[in-house]
Short mmCIF file of C-alpha atoms (C1' of nucleotides) in Angstrom, two decimals:
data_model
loop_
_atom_site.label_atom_id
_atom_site.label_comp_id
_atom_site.label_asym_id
_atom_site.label_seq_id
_atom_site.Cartn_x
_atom_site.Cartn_y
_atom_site.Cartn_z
CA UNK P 1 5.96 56.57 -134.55
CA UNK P 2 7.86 58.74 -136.34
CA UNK P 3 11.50 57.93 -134.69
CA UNK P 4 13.69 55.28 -135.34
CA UNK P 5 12.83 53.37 -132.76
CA UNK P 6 10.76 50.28 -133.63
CA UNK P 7 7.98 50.23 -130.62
CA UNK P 8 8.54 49.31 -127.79
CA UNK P 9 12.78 49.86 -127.01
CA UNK P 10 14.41 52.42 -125.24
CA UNK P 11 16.83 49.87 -123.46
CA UNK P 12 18.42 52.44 -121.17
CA UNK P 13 22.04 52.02 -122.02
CA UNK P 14 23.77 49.88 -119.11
CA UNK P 15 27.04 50.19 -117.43
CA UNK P 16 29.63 47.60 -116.61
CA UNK P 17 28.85 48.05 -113.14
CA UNK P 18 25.17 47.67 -114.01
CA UNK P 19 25.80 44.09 -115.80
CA UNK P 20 28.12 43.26 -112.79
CA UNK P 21 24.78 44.10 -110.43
CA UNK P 22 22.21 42.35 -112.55
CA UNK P 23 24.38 38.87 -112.53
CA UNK P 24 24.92 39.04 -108.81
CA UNK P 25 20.81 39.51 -108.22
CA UNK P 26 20.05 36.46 -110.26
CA UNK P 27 23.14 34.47 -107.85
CA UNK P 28 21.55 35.99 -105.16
CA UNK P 29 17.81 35.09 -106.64
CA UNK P 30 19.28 31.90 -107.58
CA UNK P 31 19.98 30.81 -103.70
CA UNK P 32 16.73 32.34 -102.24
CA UNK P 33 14.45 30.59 -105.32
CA UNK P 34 16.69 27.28 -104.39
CA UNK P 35 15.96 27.45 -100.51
CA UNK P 36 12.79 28.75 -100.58
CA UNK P 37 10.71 28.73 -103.50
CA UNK P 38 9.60 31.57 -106.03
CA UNK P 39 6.45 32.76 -104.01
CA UNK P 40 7.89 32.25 -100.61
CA UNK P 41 11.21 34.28 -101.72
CA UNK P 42 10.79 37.90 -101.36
CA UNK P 43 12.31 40.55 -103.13
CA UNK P 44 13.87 42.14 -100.28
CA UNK P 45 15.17 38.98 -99.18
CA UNK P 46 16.70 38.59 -102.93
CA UNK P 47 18.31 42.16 -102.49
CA UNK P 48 19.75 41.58 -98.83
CA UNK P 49 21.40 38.41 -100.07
CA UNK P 50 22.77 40.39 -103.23
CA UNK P 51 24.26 42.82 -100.41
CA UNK P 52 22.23 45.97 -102.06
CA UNK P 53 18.89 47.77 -101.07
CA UNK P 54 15.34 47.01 -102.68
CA UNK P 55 15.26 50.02 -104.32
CA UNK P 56 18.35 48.80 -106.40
CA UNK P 57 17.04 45.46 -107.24
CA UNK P 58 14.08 47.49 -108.73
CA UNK P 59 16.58 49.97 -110.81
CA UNK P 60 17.16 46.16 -113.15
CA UNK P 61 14.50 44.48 -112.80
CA UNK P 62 10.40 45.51 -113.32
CA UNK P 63 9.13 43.09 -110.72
CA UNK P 64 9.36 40.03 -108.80
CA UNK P 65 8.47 37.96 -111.76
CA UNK P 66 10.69 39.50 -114.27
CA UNK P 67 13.78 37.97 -112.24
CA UNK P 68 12.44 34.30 -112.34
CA UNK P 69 11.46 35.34 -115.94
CA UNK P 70 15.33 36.26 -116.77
CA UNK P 71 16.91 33.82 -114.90
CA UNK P 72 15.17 31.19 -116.69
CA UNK P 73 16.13 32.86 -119.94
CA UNK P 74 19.77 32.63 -119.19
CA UNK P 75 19.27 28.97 -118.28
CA UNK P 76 17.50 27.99 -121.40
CA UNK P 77 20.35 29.57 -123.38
CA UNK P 78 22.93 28.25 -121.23
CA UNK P 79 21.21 24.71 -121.54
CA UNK P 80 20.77 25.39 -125.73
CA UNK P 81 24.03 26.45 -125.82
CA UNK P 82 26.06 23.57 -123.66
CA UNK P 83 24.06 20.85 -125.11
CA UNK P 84 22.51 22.10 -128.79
CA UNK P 85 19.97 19.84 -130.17
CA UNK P 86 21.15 17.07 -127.99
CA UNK P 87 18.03 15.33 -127.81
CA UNK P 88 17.60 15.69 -132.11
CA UNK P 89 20.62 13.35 -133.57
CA UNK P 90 18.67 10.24 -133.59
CA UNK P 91 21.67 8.49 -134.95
CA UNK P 92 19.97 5.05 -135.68
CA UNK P 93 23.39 3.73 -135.67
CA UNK P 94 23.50 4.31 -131.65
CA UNK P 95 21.45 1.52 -129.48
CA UNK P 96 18.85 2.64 -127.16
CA UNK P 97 20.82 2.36 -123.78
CA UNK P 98 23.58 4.43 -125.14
CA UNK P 99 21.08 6.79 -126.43
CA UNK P 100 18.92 7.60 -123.12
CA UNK P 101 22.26 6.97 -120.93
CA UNK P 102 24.29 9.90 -122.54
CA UNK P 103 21.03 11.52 -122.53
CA UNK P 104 20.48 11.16 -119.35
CA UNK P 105 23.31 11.98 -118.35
CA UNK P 106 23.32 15.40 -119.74
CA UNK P 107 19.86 16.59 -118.26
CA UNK P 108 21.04 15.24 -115.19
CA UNK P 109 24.61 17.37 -115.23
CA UNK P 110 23.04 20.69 -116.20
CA UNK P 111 20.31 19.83 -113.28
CA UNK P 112 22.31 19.66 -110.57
CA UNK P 113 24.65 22.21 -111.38
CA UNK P 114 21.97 24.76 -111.73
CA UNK P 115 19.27 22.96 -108.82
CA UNK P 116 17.79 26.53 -109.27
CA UNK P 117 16.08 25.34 -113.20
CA UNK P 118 14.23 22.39 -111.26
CA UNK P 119 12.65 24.73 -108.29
CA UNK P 120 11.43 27.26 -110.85
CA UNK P 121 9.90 25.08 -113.35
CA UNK P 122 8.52 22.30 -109.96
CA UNK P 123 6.85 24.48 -108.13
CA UNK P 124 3.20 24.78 -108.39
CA UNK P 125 3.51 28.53 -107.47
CA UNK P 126 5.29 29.84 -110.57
CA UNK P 127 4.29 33.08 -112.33
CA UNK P 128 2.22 33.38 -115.04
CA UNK P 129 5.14 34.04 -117.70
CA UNK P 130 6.86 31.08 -115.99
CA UNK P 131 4.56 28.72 -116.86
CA UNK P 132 4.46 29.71 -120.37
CA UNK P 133 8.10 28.93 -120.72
CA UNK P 134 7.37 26.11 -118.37
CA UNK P 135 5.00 24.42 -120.84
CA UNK P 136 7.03 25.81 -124.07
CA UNK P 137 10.01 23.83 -123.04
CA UNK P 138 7.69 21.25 -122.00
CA UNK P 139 6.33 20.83 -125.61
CA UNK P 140 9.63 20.71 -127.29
CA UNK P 141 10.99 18.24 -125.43
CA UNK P 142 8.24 15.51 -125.46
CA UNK P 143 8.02 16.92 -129.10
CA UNK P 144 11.91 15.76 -129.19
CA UNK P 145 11.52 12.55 -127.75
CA UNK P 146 8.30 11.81 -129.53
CA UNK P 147 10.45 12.28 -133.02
CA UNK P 148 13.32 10.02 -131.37
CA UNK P 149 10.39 7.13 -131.16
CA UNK P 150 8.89 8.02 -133.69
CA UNK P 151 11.96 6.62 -136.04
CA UNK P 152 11.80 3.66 -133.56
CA UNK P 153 8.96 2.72 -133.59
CA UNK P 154 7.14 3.44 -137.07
CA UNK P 155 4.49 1.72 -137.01
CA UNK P 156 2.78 2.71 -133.27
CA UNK P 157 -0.17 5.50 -133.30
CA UNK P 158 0.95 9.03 -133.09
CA UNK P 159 -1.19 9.24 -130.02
CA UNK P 160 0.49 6.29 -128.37
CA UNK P 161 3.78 7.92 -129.22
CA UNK P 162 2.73 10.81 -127.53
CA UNK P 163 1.81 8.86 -124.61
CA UNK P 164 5.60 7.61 -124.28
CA UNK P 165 7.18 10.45 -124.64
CA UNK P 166 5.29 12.27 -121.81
CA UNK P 167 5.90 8.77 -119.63
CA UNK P 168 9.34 8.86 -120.33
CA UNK P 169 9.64 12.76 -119.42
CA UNK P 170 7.89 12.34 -116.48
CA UNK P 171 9.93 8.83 -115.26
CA UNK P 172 12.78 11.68 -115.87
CA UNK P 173 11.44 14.18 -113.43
CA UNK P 174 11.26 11.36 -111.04
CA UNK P 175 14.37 10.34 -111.40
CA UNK P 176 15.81 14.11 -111.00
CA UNK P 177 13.99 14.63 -108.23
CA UNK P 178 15.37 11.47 -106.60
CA UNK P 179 18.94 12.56 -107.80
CA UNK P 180 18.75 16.02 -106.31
CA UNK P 181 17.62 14.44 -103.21
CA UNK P 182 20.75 12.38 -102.95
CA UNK P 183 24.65 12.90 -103.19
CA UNK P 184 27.81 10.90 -104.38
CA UNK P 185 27.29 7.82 -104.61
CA UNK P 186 24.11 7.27 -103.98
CA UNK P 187 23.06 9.92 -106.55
CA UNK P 188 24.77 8.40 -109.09
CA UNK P 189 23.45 5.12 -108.26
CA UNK P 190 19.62 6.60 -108.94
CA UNK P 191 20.97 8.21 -111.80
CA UNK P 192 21.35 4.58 -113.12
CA UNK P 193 18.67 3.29 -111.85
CA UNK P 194 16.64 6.69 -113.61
CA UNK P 195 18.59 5.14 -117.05
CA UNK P 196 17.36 1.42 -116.16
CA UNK P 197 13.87 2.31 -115.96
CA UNK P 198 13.68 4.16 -118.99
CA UNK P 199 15.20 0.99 -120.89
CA UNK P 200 13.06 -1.27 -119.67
CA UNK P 201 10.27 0.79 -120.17
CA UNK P 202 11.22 1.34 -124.24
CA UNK P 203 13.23 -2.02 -125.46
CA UNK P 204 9.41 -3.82 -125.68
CA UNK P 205 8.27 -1.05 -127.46
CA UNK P 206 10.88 -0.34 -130.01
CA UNK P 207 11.28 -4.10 -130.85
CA UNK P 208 14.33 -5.86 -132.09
CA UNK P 209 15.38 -2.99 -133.49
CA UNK P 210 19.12 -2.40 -132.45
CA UNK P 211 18.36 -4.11 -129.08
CA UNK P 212 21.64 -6.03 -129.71
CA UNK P 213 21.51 -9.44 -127.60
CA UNK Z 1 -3.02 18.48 -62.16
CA UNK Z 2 -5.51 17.01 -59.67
CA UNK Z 3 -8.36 17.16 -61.92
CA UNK Z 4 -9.25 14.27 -63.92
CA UNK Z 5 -8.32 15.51 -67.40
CA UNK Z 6 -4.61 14.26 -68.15
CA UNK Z 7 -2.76 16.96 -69.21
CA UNK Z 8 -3.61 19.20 -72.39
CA UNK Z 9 -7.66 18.20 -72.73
CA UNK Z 10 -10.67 20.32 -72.21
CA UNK Z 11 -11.85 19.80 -75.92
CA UNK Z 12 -14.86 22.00 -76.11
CA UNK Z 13 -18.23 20.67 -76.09
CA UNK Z 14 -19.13 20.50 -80.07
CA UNK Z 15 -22.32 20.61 -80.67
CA UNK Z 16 -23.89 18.88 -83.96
CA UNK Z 17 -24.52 22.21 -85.65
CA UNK Z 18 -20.54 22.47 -85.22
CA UNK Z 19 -19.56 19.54 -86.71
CA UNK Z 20 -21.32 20.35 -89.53
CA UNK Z 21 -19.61 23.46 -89.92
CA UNK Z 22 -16.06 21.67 -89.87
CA UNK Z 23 -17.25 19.63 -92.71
CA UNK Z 24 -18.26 22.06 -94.19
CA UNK Z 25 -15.26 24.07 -93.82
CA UNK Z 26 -13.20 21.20 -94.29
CA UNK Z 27 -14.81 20.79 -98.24
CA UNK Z 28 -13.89 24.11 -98.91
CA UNK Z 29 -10.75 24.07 -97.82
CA UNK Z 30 -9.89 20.67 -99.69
CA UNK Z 31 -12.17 22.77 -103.13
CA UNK Z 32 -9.89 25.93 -102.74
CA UNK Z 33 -6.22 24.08 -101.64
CA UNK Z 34 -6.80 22.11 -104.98
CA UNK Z 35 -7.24 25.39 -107.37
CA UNK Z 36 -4.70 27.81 -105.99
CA UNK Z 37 -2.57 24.92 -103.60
CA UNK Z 38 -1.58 25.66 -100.15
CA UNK Z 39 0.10 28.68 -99.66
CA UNK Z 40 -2.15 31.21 -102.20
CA UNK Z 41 -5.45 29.54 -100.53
CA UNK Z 42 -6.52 32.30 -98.33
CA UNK Z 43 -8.13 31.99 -94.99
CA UNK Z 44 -11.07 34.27 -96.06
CA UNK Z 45 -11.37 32.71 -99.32
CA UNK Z 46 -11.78 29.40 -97.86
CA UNK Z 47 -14.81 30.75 -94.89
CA UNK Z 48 -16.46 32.33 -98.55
CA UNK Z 49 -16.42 29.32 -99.82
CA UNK Z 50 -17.71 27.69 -97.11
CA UNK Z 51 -20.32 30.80 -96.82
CA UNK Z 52 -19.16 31.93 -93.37
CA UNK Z 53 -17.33 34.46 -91.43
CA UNK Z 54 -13.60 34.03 -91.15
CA UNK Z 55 -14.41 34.65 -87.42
CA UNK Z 56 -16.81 31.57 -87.62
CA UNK Z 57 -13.71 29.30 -89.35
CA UNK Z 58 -11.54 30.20 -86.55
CA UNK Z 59 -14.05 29.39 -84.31
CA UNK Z 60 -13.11 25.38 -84.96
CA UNK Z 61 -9.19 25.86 -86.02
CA UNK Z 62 -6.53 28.02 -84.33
CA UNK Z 63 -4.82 28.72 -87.68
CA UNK Z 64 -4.36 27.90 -91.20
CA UNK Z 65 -1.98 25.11 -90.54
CA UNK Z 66 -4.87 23.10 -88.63
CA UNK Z 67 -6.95 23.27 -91.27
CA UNK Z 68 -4.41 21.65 -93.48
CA UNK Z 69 -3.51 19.22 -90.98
CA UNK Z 70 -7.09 18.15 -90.31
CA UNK Z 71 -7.87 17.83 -93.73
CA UNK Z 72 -4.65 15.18 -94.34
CA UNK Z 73 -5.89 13.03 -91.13
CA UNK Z 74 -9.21 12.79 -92.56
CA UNK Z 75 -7.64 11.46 -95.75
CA UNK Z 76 -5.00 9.36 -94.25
CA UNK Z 77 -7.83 7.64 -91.97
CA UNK Z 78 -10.32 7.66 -94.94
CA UNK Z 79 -7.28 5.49 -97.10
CA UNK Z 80 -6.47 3.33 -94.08
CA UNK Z 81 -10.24 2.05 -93.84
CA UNK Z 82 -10.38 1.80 -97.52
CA UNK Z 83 -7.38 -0.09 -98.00
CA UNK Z 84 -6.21 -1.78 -94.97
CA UNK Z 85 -2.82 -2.55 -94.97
CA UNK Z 86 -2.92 -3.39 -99.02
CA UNK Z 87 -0.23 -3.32 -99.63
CA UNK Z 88 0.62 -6.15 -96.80
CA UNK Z 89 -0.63 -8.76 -98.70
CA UNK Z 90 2.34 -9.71 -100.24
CA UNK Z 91 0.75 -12.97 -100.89
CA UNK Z 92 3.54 -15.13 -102.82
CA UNK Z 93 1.42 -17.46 -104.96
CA UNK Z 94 0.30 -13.50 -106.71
CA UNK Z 95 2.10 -12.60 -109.92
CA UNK Z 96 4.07 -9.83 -110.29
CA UNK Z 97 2.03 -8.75 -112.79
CA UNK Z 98 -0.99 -8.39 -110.90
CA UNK Z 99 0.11 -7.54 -107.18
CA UNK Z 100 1.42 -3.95 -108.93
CA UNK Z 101 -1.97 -3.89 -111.29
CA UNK Z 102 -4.37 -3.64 -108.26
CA UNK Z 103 -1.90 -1.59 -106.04
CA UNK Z 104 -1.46 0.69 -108.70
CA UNK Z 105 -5.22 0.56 -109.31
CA UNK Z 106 -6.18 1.09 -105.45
CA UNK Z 107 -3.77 4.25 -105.01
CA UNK Z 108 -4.70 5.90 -108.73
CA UNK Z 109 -8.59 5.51 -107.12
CA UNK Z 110 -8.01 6.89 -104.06
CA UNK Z 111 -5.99 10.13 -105.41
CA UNK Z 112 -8.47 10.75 -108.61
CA UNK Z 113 -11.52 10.28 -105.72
CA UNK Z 114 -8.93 12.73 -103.42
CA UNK Z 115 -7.23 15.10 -105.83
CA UNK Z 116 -6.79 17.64 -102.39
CA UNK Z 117 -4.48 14.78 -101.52
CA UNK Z 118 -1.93 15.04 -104.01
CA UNK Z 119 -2.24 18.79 -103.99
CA UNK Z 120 -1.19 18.89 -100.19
CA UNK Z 121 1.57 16.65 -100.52
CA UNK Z 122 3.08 18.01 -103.72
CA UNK Z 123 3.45 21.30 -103.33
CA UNK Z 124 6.85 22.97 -101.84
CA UNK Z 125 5.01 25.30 -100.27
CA UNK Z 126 3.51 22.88 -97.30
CA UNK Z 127 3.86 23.92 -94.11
CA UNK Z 128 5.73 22.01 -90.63
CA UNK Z 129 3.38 19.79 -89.43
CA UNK Z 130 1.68 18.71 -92.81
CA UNK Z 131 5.81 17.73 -93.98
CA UNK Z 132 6.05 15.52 -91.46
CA UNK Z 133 2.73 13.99 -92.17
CA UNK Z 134 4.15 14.00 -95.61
CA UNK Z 135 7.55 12.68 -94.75
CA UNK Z 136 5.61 10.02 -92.37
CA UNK Z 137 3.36 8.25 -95.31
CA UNK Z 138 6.54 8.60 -97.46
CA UNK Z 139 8.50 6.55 -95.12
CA UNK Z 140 5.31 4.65 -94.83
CA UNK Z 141 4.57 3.25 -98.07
CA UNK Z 142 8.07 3.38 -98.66
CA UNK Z 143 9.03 0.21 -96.24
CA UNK Z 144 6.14 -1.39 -97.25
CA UNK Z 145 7.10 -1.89 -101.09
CA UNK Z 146 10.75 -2.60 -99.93
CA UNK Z 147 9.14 -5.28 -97.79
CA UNK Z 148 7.21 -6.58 -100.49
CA UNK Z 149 10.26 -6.21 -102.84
CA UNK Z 150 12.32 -7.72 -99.93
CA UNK Z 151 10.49 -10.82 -100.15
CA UNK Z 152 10.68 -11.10 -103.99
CA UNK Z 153 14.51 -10.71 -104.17
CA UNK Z 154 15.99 -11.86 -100.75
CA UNK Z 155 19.39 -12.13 -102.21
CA UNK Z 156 19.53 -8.41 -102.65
CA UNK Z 157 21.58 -5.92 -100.83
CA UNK Z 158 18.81 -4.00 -98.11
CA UNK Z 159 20.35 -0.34 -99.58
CA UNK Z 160 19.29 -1.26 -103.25
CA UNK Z 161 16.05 -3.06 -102.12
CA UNK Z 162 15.17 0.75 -100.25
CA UNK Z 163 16.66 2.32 -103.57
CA UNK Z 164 14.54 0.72 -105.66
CA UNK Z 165 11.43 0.92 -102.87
CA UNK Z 166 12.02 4.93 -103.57
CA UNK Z 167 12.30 4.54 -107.30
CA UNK Z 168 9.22 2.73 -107.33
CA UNK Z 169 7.86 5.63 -105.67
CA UNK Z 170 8.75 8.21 -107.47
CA UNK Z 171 7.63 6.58 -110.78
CA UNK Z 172 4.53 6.09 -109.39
CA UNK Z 173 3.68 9.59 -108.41
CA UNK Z 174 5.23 10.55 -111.95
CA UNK Z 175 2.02 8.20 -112.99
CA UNK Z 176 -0.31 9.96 -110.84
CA UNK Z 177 0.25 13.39 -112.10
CA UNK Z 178 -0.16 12.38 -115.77
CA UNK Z 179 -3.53 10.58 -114.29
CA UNK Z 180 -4.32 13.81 -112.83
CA UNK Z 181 -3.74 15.95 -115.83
CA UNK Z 182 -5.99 13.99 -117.85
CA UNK Z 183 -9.78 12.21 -118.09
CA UNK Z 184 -11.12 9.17 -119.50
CA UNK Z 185 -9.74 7.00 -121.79
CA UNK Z 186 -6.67 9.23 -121.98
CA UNK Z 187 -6.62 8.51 -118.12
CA UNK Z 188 -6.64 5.07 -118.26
CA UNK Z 189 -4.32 4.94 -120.72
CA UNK Z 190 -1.59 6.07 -118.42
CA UNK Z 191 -2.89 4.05 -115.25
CA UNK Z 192 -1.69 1.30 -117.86
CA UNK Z 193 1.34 2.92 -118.81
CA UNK Z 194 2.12 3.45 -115.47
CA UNK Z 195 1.72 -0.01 -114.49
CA UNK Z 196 4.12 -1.74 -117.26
CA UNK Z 197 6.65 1.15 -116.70
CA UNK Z 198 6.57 -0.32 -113.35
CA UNK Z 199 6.45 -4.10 -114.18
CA UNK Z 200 9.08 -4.00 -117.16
CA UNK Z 201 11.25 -2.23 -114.04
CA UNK Z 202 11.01 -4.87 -111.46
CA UNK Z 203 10.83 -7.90 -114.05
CA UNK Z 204 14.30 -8.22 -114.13
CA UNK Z 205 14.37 -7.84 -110.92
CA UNK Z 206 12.84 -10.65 -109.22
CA UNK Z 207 13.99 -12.54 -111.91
CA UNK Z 208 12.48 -16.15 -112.84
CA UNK Z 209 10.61 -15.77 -109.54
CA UNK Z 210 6.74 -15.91 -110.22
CA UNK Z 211 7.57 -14.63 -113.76
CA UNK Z 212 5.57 -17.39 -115.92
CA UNK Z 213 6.57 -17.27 -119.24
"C1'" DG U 1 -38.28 30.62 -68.66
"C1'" DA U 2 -33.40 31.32 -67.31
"C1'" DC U 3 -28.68 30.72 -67.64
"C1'" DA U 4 -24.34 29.24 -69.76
"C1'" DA U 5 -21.90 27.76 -73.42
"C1'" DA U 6 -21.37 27.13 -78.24
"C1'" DC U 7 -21.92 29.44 -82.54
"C1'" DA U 8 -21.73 33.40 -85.74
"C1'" DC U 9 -20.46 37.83 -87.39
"C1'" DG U 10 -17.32 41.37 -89.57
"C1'" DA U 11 -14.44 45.24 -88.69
"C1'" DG U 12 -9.86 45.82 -88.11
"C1'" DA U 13 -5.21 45.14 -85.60
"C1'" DG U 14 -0.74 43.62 -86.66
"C1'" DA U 15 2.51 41.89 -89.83
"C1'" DT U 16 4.49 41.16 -94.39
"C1'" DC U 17 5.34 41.93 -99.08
"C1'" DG U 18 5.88 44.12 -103.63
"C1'" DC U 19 7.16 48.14 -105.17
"C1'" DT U 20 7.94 53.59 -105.34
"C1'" DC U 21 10.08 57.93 -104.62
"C1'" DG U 22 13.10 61.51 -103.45
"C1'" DC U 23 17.65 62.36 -103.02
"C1'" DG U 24 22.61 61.59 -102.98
"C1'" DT U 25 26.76 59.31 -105.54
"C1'" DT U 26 29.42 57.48 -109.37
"C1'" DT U 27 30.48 57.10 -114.21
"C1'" DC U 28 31.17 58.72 -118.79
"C1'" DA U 29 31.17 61.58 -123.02
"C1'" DC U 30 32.62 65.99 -124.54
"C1'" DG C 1 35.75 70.47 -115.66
"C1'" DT C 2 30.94 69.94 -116.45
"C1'" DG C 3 26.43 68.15 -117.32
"C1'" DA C 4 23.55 64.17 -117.97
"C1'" DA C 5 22.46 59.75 -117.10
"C1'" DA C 6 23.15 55.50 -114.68
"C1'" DC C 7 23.59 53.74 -110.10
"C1'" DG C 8 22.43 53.35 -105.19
"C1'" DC C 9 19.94 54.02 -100.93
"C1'" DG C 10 16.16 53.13 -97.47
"C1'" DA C 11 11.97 54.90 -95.53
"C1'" DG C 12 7.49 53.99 -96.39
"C1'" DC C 13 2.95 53.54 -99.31
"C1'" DG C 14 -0.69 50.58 -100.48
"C1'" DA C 15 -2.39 46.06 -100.80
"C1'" DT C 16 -3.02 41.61 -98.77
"C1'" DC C 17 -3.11 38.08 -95.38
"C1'" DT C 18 -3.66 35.81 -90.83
"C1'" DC C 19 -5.89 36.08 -86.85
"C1'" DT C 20 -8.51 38.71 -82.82
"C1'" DC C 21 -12.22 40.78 -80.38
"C1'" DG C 22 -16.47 42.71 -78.96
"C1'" DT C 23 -20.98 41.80 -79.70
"C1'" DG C 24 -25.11 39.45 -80.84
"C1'" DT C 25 -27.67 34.84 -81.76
"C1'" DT C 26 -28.75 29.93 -81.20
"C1'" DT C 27 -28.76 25.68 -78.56
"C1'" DG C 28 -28.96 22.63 -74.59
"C1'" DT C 29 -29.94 21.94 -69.52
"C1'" DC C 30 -32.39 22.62 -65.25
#
DNA sequence: GACAAACACGAGAGATCGCTCGCGTTTCAC
DNA sequence: GTGAAACGCGAGCGATCTCTCGTGTTTGTC
């Protein structure tokens, strides 16, 4: 109470070679999460992958969960950080297939160079904490795409809106899942198919507007 | 080898009393795989459901697995005699418009009626036998909307016809788990947002072809 | 009524998993 | 150099899960 100390923090001051062991658990957790799942990936499998005992995987991390829960941290910000606000700049200037096919094409980069963000936020068996940050990206990006159509589309029902975004996010997932299923050509080819879709799906809705020819 | 039986048969004698019991089992299993899925369903938690002795469940099924597998039969059979081949029809003189309505319509019934259905073929977490069941109905359903789709755009190339077969697919389990996640008039909203997502799609597709206006 | 087979029970064997603990090693500030 | 703290190890504890087994009960046949 009476230290410093705010509450809660005594971060126990790491070492280079501590940092150097925490990024190569969450590789390591990264390929057993991929392969197998969070539930069916156990810790000691995580450690033996990472090349060090349990009892070192438990000197950085709390639990089980707390991996998935900092892995996906580092993901959000890595995901924040490559592509900002990328769903926000509504740019009415920009017609709808450029809009969703850059868009797109950006969830579906940072998706299959980290396969790991899809199997933790997929799987039906994620933690509790998970899920939290599961739904919390959840709502901010149908919130996003429900203020993209909402300057589309002006006069629809906010509930209607709604409705299309989550469509649209889960035509997405779809799409990703068919993606990650595929390679080279024929991934890119469902990429564009993922983009088609979506198109189709919105020019009736948003009108005239900007829909060119 | 000289007895009458073939090869791997001497299927117990069941008595009526134990066909009720597999039933029973059977709903319990289907109640408790759809609140925890697959893998976190426990054995013992499915015989207390039932309100018997996990001796008693594996009186009728040698392990977990079998339970699981007998349970996606069941529902594979049950759809089969409730549907037929329905999606054979592919009945020409039918617009586009309304072959995918009733399809759609048929399948969204059958999983809301079934929700144990999608929950075993969803999660990551199935096991062997109930993936190949999975992959089998995938491949399934699969060739039959690239038949159907075959006969609506013969002049297409058979890899895009299967490409969009899978698309097709995927949006409409997309669909399904937005049915899922909601009731009522909510629900049917996005049966009917699942259905133009999929018309507006294939439109284009089979061009002028049964396309009225 | 008598016998066999099917049904039912529940304690617990065997295996796995998350996680801990005691102890030895390396790193760093002074 | 020296002490403290961070790092590292791996056997194993406790909990949980699947599945077995010995025993007792019910059902069907003669």
């Amino acid at each position: 109470m009476s230290d410093t100390t705010e509450k809660e923090q005594q971060p126990r001051r790491r070492q280079a070679r501590g940092e150097r062991r925490i990024a190569q658990l969450l590789a390591a957790a990264a390929q057993v999460f991929c392969t197998t799942g969070y539930t069916a990936a156990s810790t000691n499998a995580i450690a033996r992958e990472a090349g060090v005992s349990p009892g070192t995987l438990y000197q950085f991390f709390p639990n089980k969960e707390a991996i998935a829960v900092e892995l996906g941290d580092r993901l959000m910000h890595e995901m924040r950080e490559a592509y900002g606000e990328a769903l926000a700049p509504v740019d009415p200037a920009t017609p709808l297939e450029e809009a969703i096919g850059s868009a797109v094409d950006r969830f579906m980069a940072f998706n299959t160079d980290h396969p790991v963000f899809f199997a933790l936020m997929h799987g039906p068996d994620i933690p509790g904490r998970m899920a939290e940050a599961h739904d919390q990206l959840h709502t901010t990006v149908t919130g996003r795409i429900e203020a993209l159509l909402g300057s589309l589309m002006p006069d629809a029902a906010p509930a209607d809106v709604g409705r299309t975004a989550r469509v649209c996010l889960g035509v997405y997932k779809a799409g990703l899942e068919l993606v990650l299923a595929h390679e080279g050509a024929e991934r890119a080819a469902y990429t564009q198919e993922t983009k088609d879709v979506l198109i189709r799906y919105l020019e009736p809705l948003v009108g005239d507007r900007l829909g060119r020819a």
